[in-house]
Amino acid sequence: NAGVTQTPKFQVLKTGQSMTLQCAQDMNHEYMSWYRQDPGMGLRLIHYSVGAGITDQGEVPNGYNVSRSTTEDFPLRLLSAAPSQTSVYFCASSYSKKDSPNYGYTFGSGTRLTVV
Amino acid sequence: DAKTTQPNSMESNEEEPVHLPCNHSTISGTDYIHWYRQLPSQGPEYVIHGLTSNVNNRMASLAIAEDRKSSTLILHRATLRDAAVYYCILSGRGSTLGRLYFGRGTQLTVWP
């Protein structure tokens, strides 16, 4: 199993550009989430999904869009990049059932985004 | 959403047990207690979770107070690889279904 795959690993954008961060999982997980982590801080939830076709906002959704057309993929779109969006972005996925022996979010290795 | 309180930092010596505390006085009856850890320059890693009873797995043990207002993550023999930020998180049904909110966590330093 590949687990949670995030691409790209590094990206530099100019202010105002748009881009999509890709996230794919091959574990048939229902739950998927996007987080951002700024230096010295904990993770903040951007958007999450509890299944294909269902998404909702987290703590810091402004400036980001998501969609979940398949169970496997959960792309994060930056609409018009700003320097404040410079951060490390993590995608994660999990089974929904907390009594499952396989429960627990699996995180990707992250995308390091710099907006100049 | 119910919040958790953790010490900013803790230290331990290698091969000694480590008890990482977490207070969650506003926990609801359906909230699970989760622990994740984040090693330097990596994404978070699931450690353990529980509802009411104490839980053990190959990584750690989770001791949950009888009133569920606090919990303790126990690393039985700390190794240098256990140096990380440890996050205690609550997640339940209803409005928090599927969501995990991370605080700042506890930075664990392990000395050789």
mmCIF file of C-alpha atoms in Angstrom:
data_model
loop_
_atom_site.group_PDB
_atom_site.id
_atom_site.type_symbol
_atom_site.label_atom_id
_atom_site.label_comp_id
_atom_site.label_asym_id
_atom_site.label_seq_id
_atom_site.Cartn_x
_atom_site.Cartn_y
_atom_site.Cartn_z
ATOM 1 C CA ASN A 1 0.000 0.000 0.000
ATOM 2 C CA ALA A 2 1.186 3.502 -0.812
ATOM 3 C CA GLY A 3 -0.812 5.075 2.035
ATOM 4 C CA VAL A 4 -1.469 8.801 1.586
ATOM 5 C CA THR A 5 0.347 10.373 -1.336
ATOM 6 C CA GLN A 6 0.722 14.121 -1.633
ATOM 7 C CA THR A 7 2.047 15.948 -4.649
ATOM 8 C CA PRO A 8 4.002 18.089 -5.157
ATOM 9 C CA LYS A 9 6.406 17.941 -2.196
ATOM 10 C CA PHE A 10 7.619 21.504 -2.761
ATOM 11 C CA GLN A 11 6.058 24.436 -4.610
ATOM 12 C CA VAL A 12 6.804 28.117 -5.034
ATOM 13 C CA LEU A 13 3.969 30.336 -6.231
ATOM 14 C CA LYS A 14 3.692 33.990 -7.050
ATOM 15 C CA THR A 15 1.030 36.039 -5.332
ATOM 16 C CA GLY A 16 -2.254 35.703 -7.193
ATOM 17 C CA GLN A 17 -1.471 32.396 -8.855
ATOM 18 C CA SER A 18 -3.738 29.417 -8.354
ATOM 19 C CA MET A 19 -2.813 25.799 -7.960
ATOM 20 C CA THR A 20 -4.068 22.430 -6.774
ATOM 21 C CA LEU A 21 -2.401 20.290 -4.145
ATOM 22 C CA GLN A 22 -3.093 16.654 -4.839
ATOM 23 C CA CYS A 23 -3.897 14.006 -2.236
ATOM 24 C CA ALA A 24 -4.642 10.374 -2.924
ATOM 25 C CA GLN A 25 -5.107 7.368 -0.634
ATOM 26 C CA ASP A 26 -5.414 3.706 -1.516
ATOM 27 C CA MET A 27 -6.784 2.414 1.793
ATOM 28 C CA ASN A 28 -10.497 2.934 1.009
ATOM 29 C CA HIS A 29 -10.765 5.410 3.868
ATOM 30 C CA GLU A 30 -14.008 7.347 4.218
ATOM 31 C CA TYR A 31 -12.535 10.326 6.076
ATOM 32 C CA MET A 32 -10.060 12.735 4.500
ATOM 33 C CA SER A 33 -8.764 16.070 5.768
ATOM 34 C CA TRP A 34 -6.443 18.909 4.839
ATOM 35 C CA TYR A 35 -4.343 20.710 7.421
ATOM 36 C CA ARG A 36 -1.820 23.495 7.320
ATOM 37 C CA GLN A 37 1.048 23.905 9.744
ATOM 38 C CA ASP A 38 2.885 27.178 10.186
ATOM 39 C CA PRO A 39 6.348 27.276 11.808
ATOM 40 C CA GLY A 40 6.248 26.418 15.514
ATOM 41 C CA MET A 41 2.500 25.874 15.445
ATOM 42 C CA GLY A 42 0.147 22.952 15.633
ATOM 43 C CA LEU A 43 -1.922 21.806 12.694
ATOM 44 C CA ARG A 44 -5.038 23.738 11.696
ATOM 45 C CA LEU A 45 -7.887 22.060 9.869
ATOM 46 C CA ILE A 46 -8.730 23.618 6.497
ATOM 47 C CA HIS A 47 -11.397 21.328 5.013
ATOM 48 C CA TYR A 48 -12.503 17.777 5.606
ATOM 49 C CA SER A 49 -14.684 15.107 4.044
ATOM 50 C CA VAL A 50 -16.580 12.185 5.556
ATOM 51 C CA GLY A 51 -17.180 10.496 2.207
ATOM 52 C CA ALA A 52 -17.316 10.967 -1.550
ATOM 53 C CA GLY A 53 -19.445 13.971 -2.439
ATOM 54 C CA ILE A 54 -19.421 15.342 1.131
ATOM 55 C CA THR A 55 -17.104 18.132 2.256
ATOM 56 C CA ASP A 56 -17.185 20.734 4.985
ATOM 57 C CA GLN A 57 -15.117 23.592 6.330
ATOM 58 C CA GLY A 58 -12.629 23.396 9.149
ATOM 59 C CA GLU A 59 -10.995 26.185 11.155
ATOM 60 C CA VAL A 60 -9.272 28.104 8.345
ATOM 61 C CA PRO A 61 -11.144 27.501 5.059
ATOM 62 C CA ASN A 62 -10.841 30.967 3.485
ATOM 63 C CA GLY A 63 -8.863 30.989 0.258
ATOM 64 C CA TYR A 64 -9.167 27.226 -0.273
ATOM 65 C CA ASN A 65 -11.611 24.976 -2.104
ATOM 66 C CA VAL A 66 -11.986 21.209 -2.017
ATOM 67 C CA SER A 67 -14.014 18.542 -3.762
ATOM 68 C CA ARG A 68 -14.364 14.798 -3.192
ATOM 69 C CA SER A 69 -15.590 13.154 -6.385
ATOM 70 C CA THR A 70 -14.026 9.785 -5.523
ATOM 71 C CA THR A 71 -13.151 7.991 -2.301
ATOM 72 C CA GLU A 72 -9.465 8.012 -3.226
ATOM 73 C CA ASP A 73 -8.812 11.654 -4.100
ATOM 74 C CA PHE A 74 -9.206 14.888 -2.150
ATOM 75 C CA PRO A 75 -7.529 17.817 -3.960
ATOM 76 C CA LEU A 76 -7.036 21.200 -2.293
ATOM 77 C CA ARG A 77 -7.270 24.259 -4.527
ATOM 78 C CA LEU A 78 -5.708 27.594 -3.735
ATOM 79 C CA LEU A 79 -7.782 30.147 -5.571
ATOM 80 C CA SER A 80 -5.457 33.175 -5.513
ATOM 81 C CA ALA A 81 -2.280 32.533 -3.556
ATOM 82 C CA ALA A 82 -1.226 35.002 -0.867
ATOM 83 C CA PRO A 83 1.982 35.145 1.197
ATOM 84 C CA SER A 84 -0.110 34.275 4.275
ATOM 85 C CA GLN A 85 -0.697 30.862 2.706
ATOM 86 C CA THR A 86 2.994 30.006 2.937
ATOM 87 C CA SER A 87 2.915 26.866 5.043
ATOM 88 C CA VAL A 88 3.306 23.110 5.114
ATOM 89 C CA TYR A 89 0.148 21.327 4.014
ATOM 90 C CA PHE A 90 -0.761 17.857 5.221
ATOM 91 C CA CYS A 91 -3.444 15.561 3.889
ATOM 92 C CA ALA A 92 -4.770 12.747 6.065
ATOM 93 C CA SER A 93 -7.245 9.892 5.800
ATOM 94 C CA SER A 94 -8.920 7.458 8.172
ATOM 95 C CA TYR A 95 -11.559 4.802 8.523
ATOM 96 C CA SER A 96 -14.732 6.105 10.087
ATOM 97 C CA LYS A 97 -15.272 3.377 12.617
ATOM 98 C CA LYS A 98 -13.390 4.087 15.808
ATOM 99 C CA ASP A 99 -13.690 0.505 16.970
ATOM 100 C CA SER A 100 -11.910 -0.725 13.874
ATOM 101 C CA PRO A 101 -8.435 -2.133 14.610
ATOM 102 C CA ASN A 102 -7.196 -0.063 11.664
ATOM 103 C CA TYR A 103 -8.651 3.225 12.929
ATOM 104 C CA GLY A 104 -6.408 6.250 13.053
ATOM 105 C CA TYR A 105 -5.551 9.004 10.640
ATOM 106 C CA THR A 106 -2.685 8.343 8.264
ATOM 107 C CA PHE A 107 -0.913 11.499 7.199
ATOM 108 C CA GLY A 108 0.930 12.239 4.007
ATOM 109 C CA SER A 109 4.482 13.562 4.023
ATOM 110 C CA GLY A 110 3.376 17.112 3.334
ATOM 111 C CA THR A 111 3.646 19.803 0.672
ATOM 112 C CA ARG A 112 5.889 22.753 1.475
ATOM 113 C CA LEU A 113 4.378 25.804 -0.198
ATOM 114 C CA THR A 114 6.009 29.217 -0.453
ATOM 115 C CA VAL A 115 4.105 32.176 -1.849
ATOM 116 C CA VAL A 116 6.263 35.116 -2.879
ATOM 117 C CA ASP B 1 -15.742 21.713 20.393
ATOM 118 C CA ALA B 2 -14.248 20.394 23.621
ATOM 119 C CA LYS B 3 -10.698 21.573 24.264
ATOM 120 C CA THR B 4 -7.651 19.892 25.733
ATOM 121 C CA THR B 5 -4.866 21.289 27.892
ATOM 122 C CA GLN B 6 -1.349 19.887 27.774
ATOM 123 C CA PRO B 7 1.989 21.055 29.204
ATOM 124 C CA ASN B 8 4.113 22.843 26.628
ATOM 125 C CA SER B 9 7.135 20.634 27.214
ATOM 126 C CA MET B 10 8.400 17.626 29.150
ATOM 127 C CA GLU B 11 11.723 15.887 29.449
ATOM 128 C CA SER B 12 12.739 12.308 30.075
ATOM 129 C CA ASN B 13 15.802 10.146 30.111
ATOM 130 C CA GLU B 14 16.187 7.293 27.693
ATOM 131 C CA GLU B 15 14.724 3.958 28.847
ATOM 132 C CA GLU B 16 12.624 5.613 31.556
ATOM 133 C CA PRO B 17 8.809 5.678 31.509
ATOM 134 C CA VAL B 18 7.116 8.866 30.382
ATOM 135 C CA HIS B 19 3.660 10.009 31.491
ATOM 136 C CA LEU B 20 2.193 12.717 29.268
ATOM 137 C CA PRO B 21 -0.891 14.338 30.842
ATOM 138 C CA CYS B 22 -3.917 15.845 29.143
ATOM 139 C CA ASN B 23 -6.861 17.657 30.717
ATOM 140 C CA HIS B 24 -10.221 17.717 28.955
ATOM 141 C CA SER B 25 -12.720 18.837 31.564
ATOM 142 C CA THR B 26 -15.462 19.676 29.013
ATOM 143 C CA ILE B 27 -15.372 16.283 27.299
ATOM 144 C CA SER B 28 -18.761 14.951 26.243
ATOM 145 C CA GLY B 29 -19.951 11.411 26.683
ATOM 146 C CA THR B 30 -19.391 10.549 23.020
ATOM 147 C CA ASP B 31 -15.944 12.113 22.602
ATOM 148 C CA TYR B 32 -13.043 9.792 21.955
ATOM 149 C CA ILE B 33 -9.584 10.712 23.228
ATOM 150 C CA HIS B 34 -6.900 10.532 20.567
ATOM 151 C CA TRP B 35 -3.138 10.868 20.744
ATOM 152 C CA TYR B 36 -0.904 11.660 17.812
ATOM 153 C CA ARG B 37 2.751 12.533 17.685
ATOM 154 C CA GLN B 38 4.829 14.457 15.191
ATOM 155 C CA LEU B 39 8.510 13.795 14.731
ATOM 156 C CA PRO B 40 10.652 16.624 13.351
ATOM 157 C CA SER B 41 9.967 17.414 9.692
ATOM 158 C CA GLN B 42 7.316 14.682 9.407
ATOM 159 C CA GLY B 43 3.554 14.468 9.324
ATOM 160 C CA PRO B 44 1.707 13.441 12.482
ATOM 161 C CA GLU B 45 1.524 9.777 13.369
ATOM 162 C CA TYR B 46 -1.388 8.030 15.103
ATOM 163 C CA VAL B 47 -0.454 6.696 18.540
ATOM 164 C CA ILE B 48 -3.584 5.507 20.330
ATOM 165 C CA HIS B 49 -7.206 6.334 21.062
ATOM 166 C CA GLY B 50 -9.851 5.340 23.604
ATOM 167 C CA LEU B 51 -13.301 6.125 24.949
ATOM 168 C CA THR B 52 -13.627 4.986 28.548
ATOM 169 C CA SER B 53 -11.356 2.059 29.270
ATOM 170 C CA ASN B 54 -7.588 2.058 29.405
ATOM 171 C CA VAL B 55 -6.009 0.993 26.117
ATOM 172 C CA ASN B 56 -2.706 -0.618 25.216
ATOM 173 C CA ASN B 57 -0.984 -1.067 21.891
ATOM 174 C CA ARG B 58 2.534 -1.680 20.691
ATOM 175 C CA MET B 59 3.420 2.001 20.885
ATOM 176 C CA ALA B 60 1.926 3.155 24.175
ATOM 177 C CA SER B 61 -0.768 2.894 26.819
ATOM 178 C CA LEU B 62 -3.625 5.287 27.391
ATOM 179 C CA ALA B 63 -4.929 5.699 30.930
ATOM 180 C CA ILE B 64 -8.309 7.450 31.130
ATOM 181 C CA ALA B 65 -9.567 8.887 34.410
ATOM 182 C CA GLU B 66 -12.817 7.464 35.726
ATOM 183 C CA ASP B 67 -14.612 10.809 35.204
ATOM 184 C CA ARG B 68 -12.928 11.116 31.762
ATOM 185 C CA LYS B 69 -11.845 14.679 32.491
ATOM 186 C CA SER B 70 -8.193 13.767 32.066
ATOM 187 C CA SER B 71 -6.020 11.147 30.461
ATOM 188 C CA THR B 72 -2.367 10.132 30.400
ATOM 189 C CA LEU B 73 -0.322 8.760 27.546
ATOM 190 C CA ILE B 74 2.286 6.356 28.865
ATOM 191 C CA LEU B 75 5.452 5.491 26.988
ATOM 192 C CA HIS B 76 6.843 2.562 28.941
ATOM 193 C CA ARG B 77 10.499 2.978 27.972
ATOM 194 C CA ALA B 78 11.380 6.182 26.191
ATOM 195 C CA THR B 79 13.813 6.010 23.312
ATOM 196 C CA LEU B 80 15.495 8.825 21.431
ATOM 197 C CA ARG B 81 13.081 8.156 18.589
ATOM 198 C CA ASP B 82 10.183 9.111 20.891
ATOM 199 C CA ALA B 83 11.333 12.743 20.952
ATOM 200 C CA ALA B 84 8.413 14.487 19.281
ATOM 201 C CA VAL B 85 5.430 16.773 19.787
ATOM 202 C CA TYR B 86 2.541 14.815 21.298
ATOM 203 C CA TYR B 87 -1.016 15.960 20.639
ATOM 204 C CA CYS B 88 -4.052 15.042 22.736
ATOM 205 C CA ILE B 89 -7.262 15.512 20.722
ATOM 206 C CA LEU B 90 -10.958 14.931 21.281
ATOM 207 C CA SER B 91 -13.253 13.784 18.517
ATOM 208 C CA GLY B 92 -16.765 12.472 18.699
ATOM 209 C CA ARG B 93 -19.988 12.092 16.874
ATOM 210 C CA GLY B 94 -22.295 14.790 15.628
ATOM 211 C CA SER B 95 -20.704 18.089 14.681
ATOM 212 C CA THR B 96 -17.172 16.881 15.249
ATOM 213 C CA LEU B 97 -17.567 13.659 13.285
ATOM 214 C CA GLY B 98 -14.470 13.052 11.192
ATOM 215 C CA ARG B 99 -12.641 16.133 12.426
ATOM 216 C CA LEU B 100 -9.527 16.354 14.530
ATOM 217 C CA TYR B 101 -8.467 19.702 15.971
ATOM 218 C CA PHE B 102 -4.817 19.865 16.947
ATOM 219 C CA GLY B 103 -3.590 22.175 19.694
ATOM 220 C CA ARG B 104 0.072 23.014 20.286
ATOM 221 C CA GLY B 105 0.810 19.725 22.003
ATOM 222 C CA THR B 106 3.630 18.744 24.361
ATOM 223 C CA GLN B 107 7.212 18.803 23.132
ATOM 224 C CA LEU B 108 8.915 15.716 24.583
ATOM 225 C CA THR B 109 12.697 15.802 24.873
ATOM 226 C CA VAL B 110 14.466 12.499 25.516
ATOM 227 C CA TRP B 111 18.015 12.630 26.883
ATOM 228 C CA PRO B 112 20.497 9.824 26.241
#
